[in-house]
CSV table of N, CA, C and O in Angstrom, one decimal:
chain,number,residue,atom,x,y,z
A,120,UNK,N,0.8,-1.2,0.0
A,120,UNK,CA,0.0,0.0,0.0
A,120,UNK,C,0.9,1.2,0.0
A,120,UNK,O,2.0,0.9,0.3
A,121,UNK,N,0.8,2.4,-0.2
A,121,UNK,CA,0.8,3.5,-0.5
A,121,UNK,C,1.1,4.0,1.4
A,121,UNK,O,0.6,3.7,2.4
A,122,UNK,N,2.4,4.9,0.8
A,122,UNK,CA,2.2,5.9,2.5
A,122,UNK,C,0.9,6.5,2.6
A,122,UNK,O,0.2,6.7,1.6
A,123,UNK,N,0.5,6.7,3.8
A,123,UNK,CA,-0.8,7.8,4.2
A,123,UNK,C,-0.5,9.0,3.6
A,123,UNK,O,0.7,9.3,3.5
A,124,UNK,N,-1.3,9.8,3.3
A,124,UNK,CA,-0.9,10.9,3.0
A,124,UNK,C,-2.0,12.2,3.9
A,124,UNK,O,-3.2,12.3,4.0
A,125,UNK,N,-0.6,13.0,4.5
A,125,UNK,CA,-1.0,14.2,5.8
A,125,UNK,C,-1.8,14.1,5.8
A,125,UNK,O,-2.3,13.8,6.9
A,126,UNK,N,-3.0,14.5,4.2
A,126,UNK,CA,-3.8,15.4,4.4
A,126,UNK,C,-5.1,15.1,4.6
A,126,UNK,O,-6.0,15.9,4.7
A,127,UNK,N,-5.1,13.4,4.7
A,127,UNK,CA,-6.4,12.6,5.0
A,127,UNK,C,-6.1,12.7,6.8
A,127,UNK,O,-7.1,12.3,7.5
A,128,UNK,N,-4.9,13.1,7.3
A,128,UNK,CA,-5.1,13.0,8.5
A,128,UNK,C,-4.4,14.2,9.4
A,128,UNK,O,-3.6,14.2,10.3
A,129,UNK,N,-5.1,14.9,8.8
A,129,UNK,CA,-4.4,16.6,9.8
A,129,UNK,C,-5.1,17.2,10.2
A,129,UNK,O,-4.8,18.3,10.6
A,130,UNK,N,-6.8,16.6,10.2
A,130,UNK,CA,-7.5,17.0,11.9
A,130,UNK,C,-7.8,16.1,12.8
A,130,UNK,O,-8.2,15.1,12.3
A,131,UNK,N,-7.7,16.2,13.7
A,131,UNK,CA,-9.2,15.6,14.8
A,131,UNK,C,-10.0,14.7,14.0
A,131,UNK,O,-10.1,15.2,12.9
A,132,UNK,N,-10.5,13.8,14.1
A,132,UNK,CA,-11.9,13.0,13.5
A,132,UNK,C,-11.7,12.3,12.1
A,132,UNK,O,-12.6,11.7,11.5
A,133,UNK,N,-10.7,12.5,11.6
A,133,UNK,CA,-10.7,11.9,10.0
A,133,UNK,C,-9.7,10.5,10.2
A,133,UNK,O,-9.0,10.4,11.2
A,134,UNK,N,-9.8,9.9,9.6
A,134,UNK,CA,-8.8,8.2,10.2
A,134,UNK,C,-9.1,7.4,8.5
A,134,UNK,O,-10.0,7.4,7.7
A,135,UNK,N,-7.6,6.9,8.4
A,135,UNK,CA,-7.3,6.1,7.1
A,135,UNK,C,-7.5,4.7,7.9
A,135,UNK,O,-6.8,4.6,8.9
A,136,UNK,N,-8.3,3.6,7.5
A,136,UNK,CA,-8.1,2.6,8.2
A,136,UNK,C,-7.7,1.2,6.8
A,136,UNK,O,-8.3,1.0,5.8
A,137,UNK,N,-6.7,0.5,7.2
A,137,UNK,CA,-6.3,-0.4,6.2
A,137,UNK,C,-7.0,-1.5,6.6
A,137,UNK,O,-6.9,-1.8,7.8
A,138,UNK,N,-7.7,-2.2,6.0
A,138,UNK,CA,-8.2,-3.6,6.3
A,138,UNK,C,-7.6,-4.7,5.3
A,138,UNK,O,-7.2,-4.5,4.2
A,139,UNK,N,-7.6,-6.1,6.0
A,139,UNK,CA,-6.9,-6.6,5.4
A,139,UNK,C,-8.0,-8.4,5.9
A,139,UNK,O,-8.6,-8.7,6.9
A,140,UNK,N,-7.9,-9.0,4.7
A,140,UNK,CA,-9.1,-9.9,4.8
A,140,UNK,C,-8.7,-11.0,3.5
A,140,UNK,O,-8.3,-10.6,2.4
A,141,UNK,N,-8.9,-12.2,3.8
A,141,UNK,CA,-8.8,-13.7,3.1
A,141,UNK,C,-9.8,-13.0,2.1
A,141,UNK,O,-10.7,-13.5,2.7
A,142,UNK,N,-10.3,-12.3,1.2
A,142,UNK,CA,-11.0,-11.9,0.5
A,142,UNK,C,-12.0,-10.7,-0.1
A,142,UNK,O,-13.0,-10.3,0.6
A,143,UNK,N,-11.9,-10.4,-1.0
A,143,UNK,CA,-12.6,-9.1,-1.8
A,143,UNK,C,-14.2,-8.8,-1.1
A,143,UNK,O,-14.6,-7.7,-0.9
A,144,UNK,N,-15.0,-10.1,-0.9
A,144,UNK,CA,-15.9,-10.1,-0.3
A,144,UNK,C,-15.8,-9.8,0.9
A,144,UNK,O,-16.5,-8.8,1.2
A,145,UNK,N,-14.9,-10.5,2.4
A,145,UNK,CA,-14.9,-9.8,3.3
A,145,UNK,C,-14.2,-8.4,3.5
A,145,UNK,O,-14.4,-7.8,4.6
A,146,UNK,N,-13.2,-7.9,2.5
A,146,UNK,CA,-12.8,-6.8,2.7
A,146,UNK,C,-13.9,-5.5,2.2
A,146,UNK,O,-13.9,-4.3,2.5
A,147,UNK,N,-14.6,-6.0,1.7
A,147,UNK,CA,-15.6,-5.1,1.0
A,147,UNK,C,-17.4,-5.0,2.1
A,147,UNK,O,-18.3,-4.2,2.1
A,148,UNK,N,-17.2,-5.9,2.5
A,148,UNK,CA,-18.5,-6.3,3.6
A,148,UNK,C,-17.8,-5.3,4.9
A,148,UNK,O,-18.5,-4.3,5.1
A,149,UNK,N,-16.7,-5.3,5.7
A,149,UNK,CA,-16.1,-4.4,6.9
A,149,UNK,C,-16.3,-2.9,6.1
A,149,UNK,O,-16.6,-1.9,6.8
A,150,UNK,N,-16.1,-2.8,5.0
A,150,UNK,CA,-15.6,-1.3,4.5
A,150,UNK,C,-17.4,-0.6,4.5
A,150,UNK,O,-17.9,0.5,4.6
A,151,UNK,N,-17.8,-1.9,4.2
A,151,UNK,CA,-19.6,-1.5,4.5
A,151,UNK,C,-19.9,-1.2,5.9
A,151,UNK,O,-19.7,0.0,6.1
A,152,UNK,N,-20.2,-1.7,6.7
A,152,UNK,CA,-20.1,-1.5,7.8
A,152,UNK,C,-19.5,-0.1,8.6
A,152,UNK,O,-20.3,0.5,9.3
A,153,UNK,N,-18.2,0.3,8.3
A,153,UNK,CA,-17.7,1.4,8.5
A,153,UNK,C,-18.8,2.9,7.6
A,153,UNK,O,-19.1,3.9,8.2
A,154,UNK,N,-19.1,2.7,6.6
A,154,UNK,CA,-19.9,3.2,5.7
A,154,UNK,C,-21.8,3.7,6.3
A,154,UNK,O,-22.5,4.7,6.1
A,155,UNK,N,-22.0,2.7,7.1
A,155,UNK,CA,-23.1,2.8,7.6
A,155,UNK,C,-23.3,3.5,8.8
A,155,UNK,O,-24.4,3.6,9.3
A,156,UNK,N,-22.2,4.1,9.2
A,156,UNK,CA,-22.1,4.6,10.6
A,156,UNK,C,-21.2,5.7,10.4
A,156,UNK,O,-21.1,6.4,11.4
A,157,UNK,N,-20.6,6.1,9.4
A,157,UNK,CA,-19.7,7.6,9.3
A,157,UNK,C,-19.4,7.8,7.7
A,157,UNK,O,-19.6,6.9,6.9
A,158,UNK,N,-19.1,8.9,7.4
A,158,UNK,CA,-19.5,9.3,5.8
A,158,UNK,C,-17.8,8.7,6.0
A,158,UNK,O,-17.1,8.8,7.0
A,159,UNK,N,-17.3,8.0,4.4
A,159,UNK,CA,-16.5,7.4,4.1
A,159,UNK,C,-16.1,7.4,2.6
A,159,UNK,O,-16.8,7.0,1.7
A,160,UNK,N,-14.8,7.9,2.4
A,160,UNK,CA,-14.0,7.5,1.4
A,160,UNK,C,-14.6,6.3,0.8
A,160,UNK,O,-14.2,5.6,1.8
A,161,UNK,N,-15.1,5.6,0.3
A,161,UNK,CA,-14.7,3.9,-0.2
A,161,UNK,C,-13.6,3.7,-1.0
A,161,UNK,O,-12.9,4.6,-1.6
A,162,UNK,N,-13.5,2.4,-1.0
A,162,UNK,CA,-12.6,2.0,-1.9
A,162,UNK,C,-13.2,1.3,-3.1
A,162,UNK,O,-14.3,0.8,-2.8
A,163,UNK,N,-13.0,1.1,-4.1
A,163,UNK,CA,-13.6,0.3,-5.3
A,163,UNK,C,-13.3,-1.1,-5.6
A,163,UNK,O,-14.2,-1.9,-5.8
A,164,UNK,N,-11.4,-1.4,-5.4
A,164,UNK,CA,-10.6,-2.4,-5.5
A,164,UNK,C,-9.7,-2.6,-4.3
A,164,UNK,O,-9.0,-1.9,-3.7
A,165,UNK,N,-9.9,-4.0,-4.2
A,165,UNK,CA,-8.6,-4.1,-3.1
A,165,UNK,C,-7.3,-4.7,-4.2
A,165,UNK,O,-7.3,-5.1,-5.3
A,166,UNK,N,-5.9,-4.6,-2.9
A,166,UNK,CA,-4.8,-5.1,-3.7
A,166,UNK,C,-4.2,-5.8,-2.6
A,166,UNK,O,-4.1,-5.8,-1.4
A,167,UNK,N,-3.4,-6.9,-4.0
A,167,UNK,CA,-2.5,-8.0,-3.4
A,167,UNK,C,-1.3,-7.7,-3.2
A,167,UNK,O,-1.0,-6.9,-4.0
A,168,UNK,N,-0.1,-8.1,-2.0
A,168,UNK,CA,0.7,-8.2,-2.0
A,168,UNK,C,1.3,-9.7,-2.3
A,168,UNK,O,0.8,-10.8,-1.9
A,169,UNK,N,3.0,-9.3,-3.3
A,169,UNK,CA,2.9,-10.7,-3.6
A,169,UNK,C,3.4,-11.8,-2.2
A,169,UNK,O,3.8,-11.3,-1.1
A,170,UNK,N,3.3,-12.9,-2.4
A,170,UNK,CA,3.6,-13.5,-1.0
A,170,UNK,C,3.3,-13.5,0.3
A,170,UNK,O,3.6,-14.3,1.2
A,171,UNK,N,2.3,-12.4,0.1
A,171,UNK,CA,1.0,-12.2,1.4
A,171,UNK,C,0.0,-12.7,1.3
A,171,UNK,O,-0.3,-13.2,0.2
A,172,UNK,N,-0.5,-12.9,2.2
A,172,UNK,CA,-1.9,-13.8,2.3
A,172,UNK,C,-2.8,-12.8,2.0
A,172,UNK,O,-2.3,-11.7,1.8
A,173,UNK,N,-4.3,-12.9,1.8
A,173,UNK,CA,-5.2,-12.9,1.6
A,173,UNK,C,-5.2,-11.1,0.5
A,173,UNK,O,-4.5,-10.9,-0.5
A,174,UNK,N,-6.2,-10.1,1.1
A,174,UNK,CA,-6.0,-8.9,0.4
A,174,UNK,C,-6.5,-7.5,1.1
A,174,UNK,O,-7.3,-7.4,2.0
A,175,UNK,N,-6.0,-6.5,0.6
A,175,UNK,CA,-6.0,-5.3,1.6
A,175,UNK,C,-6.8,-4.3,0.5
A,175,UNK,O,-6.9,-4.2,-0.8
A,176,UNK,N,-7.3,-3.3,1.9
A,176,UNK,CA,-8.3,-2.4,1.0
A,176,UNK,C,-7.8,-1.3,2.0
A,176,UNK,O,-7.1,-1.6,3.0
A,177,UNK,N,-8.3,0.3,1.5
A,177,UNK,CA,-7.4,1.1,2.4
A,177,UNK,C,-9.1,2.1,1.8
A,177,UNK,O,-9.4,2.3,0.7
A,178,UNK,N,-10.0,2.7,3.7
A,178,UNK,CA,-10.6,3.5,2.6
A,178,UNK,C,-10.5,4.7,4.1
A,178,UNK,O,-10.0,4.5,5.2
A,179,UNK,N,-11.0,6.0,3.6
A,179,UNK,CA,-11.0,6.9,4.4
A,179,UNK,C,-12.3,7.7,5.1
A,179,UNK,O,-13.2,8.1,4.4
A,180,UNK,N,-12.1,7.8,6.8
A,180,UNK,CA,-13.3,7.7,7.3
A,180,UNK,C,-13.4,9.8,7.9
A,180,UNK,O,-12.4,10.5,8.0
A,181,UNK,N,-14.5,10.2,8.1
A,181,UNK,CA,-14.9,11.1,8.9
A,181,UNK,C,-15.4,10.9,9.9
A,181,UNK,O,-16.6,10.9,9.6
A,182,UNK,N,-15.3,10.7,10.8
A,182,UNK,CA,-16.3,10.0,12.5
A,182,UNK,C,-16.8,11.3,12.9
A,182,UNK,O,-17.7,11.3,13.7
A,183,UNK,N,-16.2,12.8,12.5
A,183,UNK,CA,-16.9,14.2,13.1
A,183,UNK,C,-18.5,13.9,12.5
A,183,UNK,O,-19.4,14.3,13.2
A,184,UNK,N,-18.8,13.1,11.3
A,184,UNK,CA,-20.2,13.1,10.5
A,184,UNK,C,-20.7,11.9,11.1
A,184,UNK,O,-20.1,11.0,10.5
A,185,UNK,N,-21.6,11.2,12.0
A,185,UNK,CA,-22.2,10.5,12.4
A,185,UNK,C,-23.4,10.2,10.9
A,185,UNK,O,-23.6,11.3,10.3
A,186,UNK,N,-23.9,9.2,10.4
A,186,UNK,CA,-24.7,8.9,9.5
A,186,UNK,C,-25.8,9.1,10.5
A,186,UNK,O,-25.5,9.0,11.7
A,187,UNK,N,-27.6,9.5,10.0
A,187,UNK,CA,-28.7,9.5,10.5
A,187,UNK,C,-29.0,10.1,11.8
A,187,UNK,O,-30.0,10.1,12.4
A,188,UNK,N,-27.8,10.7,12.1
A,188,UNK,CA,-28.4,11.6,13.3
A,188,UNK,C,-28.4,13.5,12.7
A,188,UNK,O,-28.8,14.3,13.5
């Protein structure tokens, strides 16, 4: 993956979270979840590392924006 870059994280309340999961389906099912509860970056594709197990997705969150309240 890619360094973080500052500027997803130079306030208070904004968070890059990497997930990493035996598959496209569960990496994409958690990134849902985070989505339902704070306005979110998504991701489209996850990526392999070679020689690593399973696959990683990287999306970016706002937790200052609560969804439905």
């Amino acid at each position: 993956m890619e360094p973080i870059n500052e500027a997803h994280v130079v306030e208070p309340g904004l968070a890059v979270v990497e997930i990493a999961a035996c598959d496209d389906q569960t990496a994409f099912a958690v990134q849902e979840l985070f989505a339902t509860r704070w306005a979110t970056a998504a991701a489209n594709r996850t990526t392999r590392d070679p020689g690593q197990p399973g696959v990683r997705l990287r999306c970016y969150l706002d937790v200052r924006q609560t969804l439905g309240s």
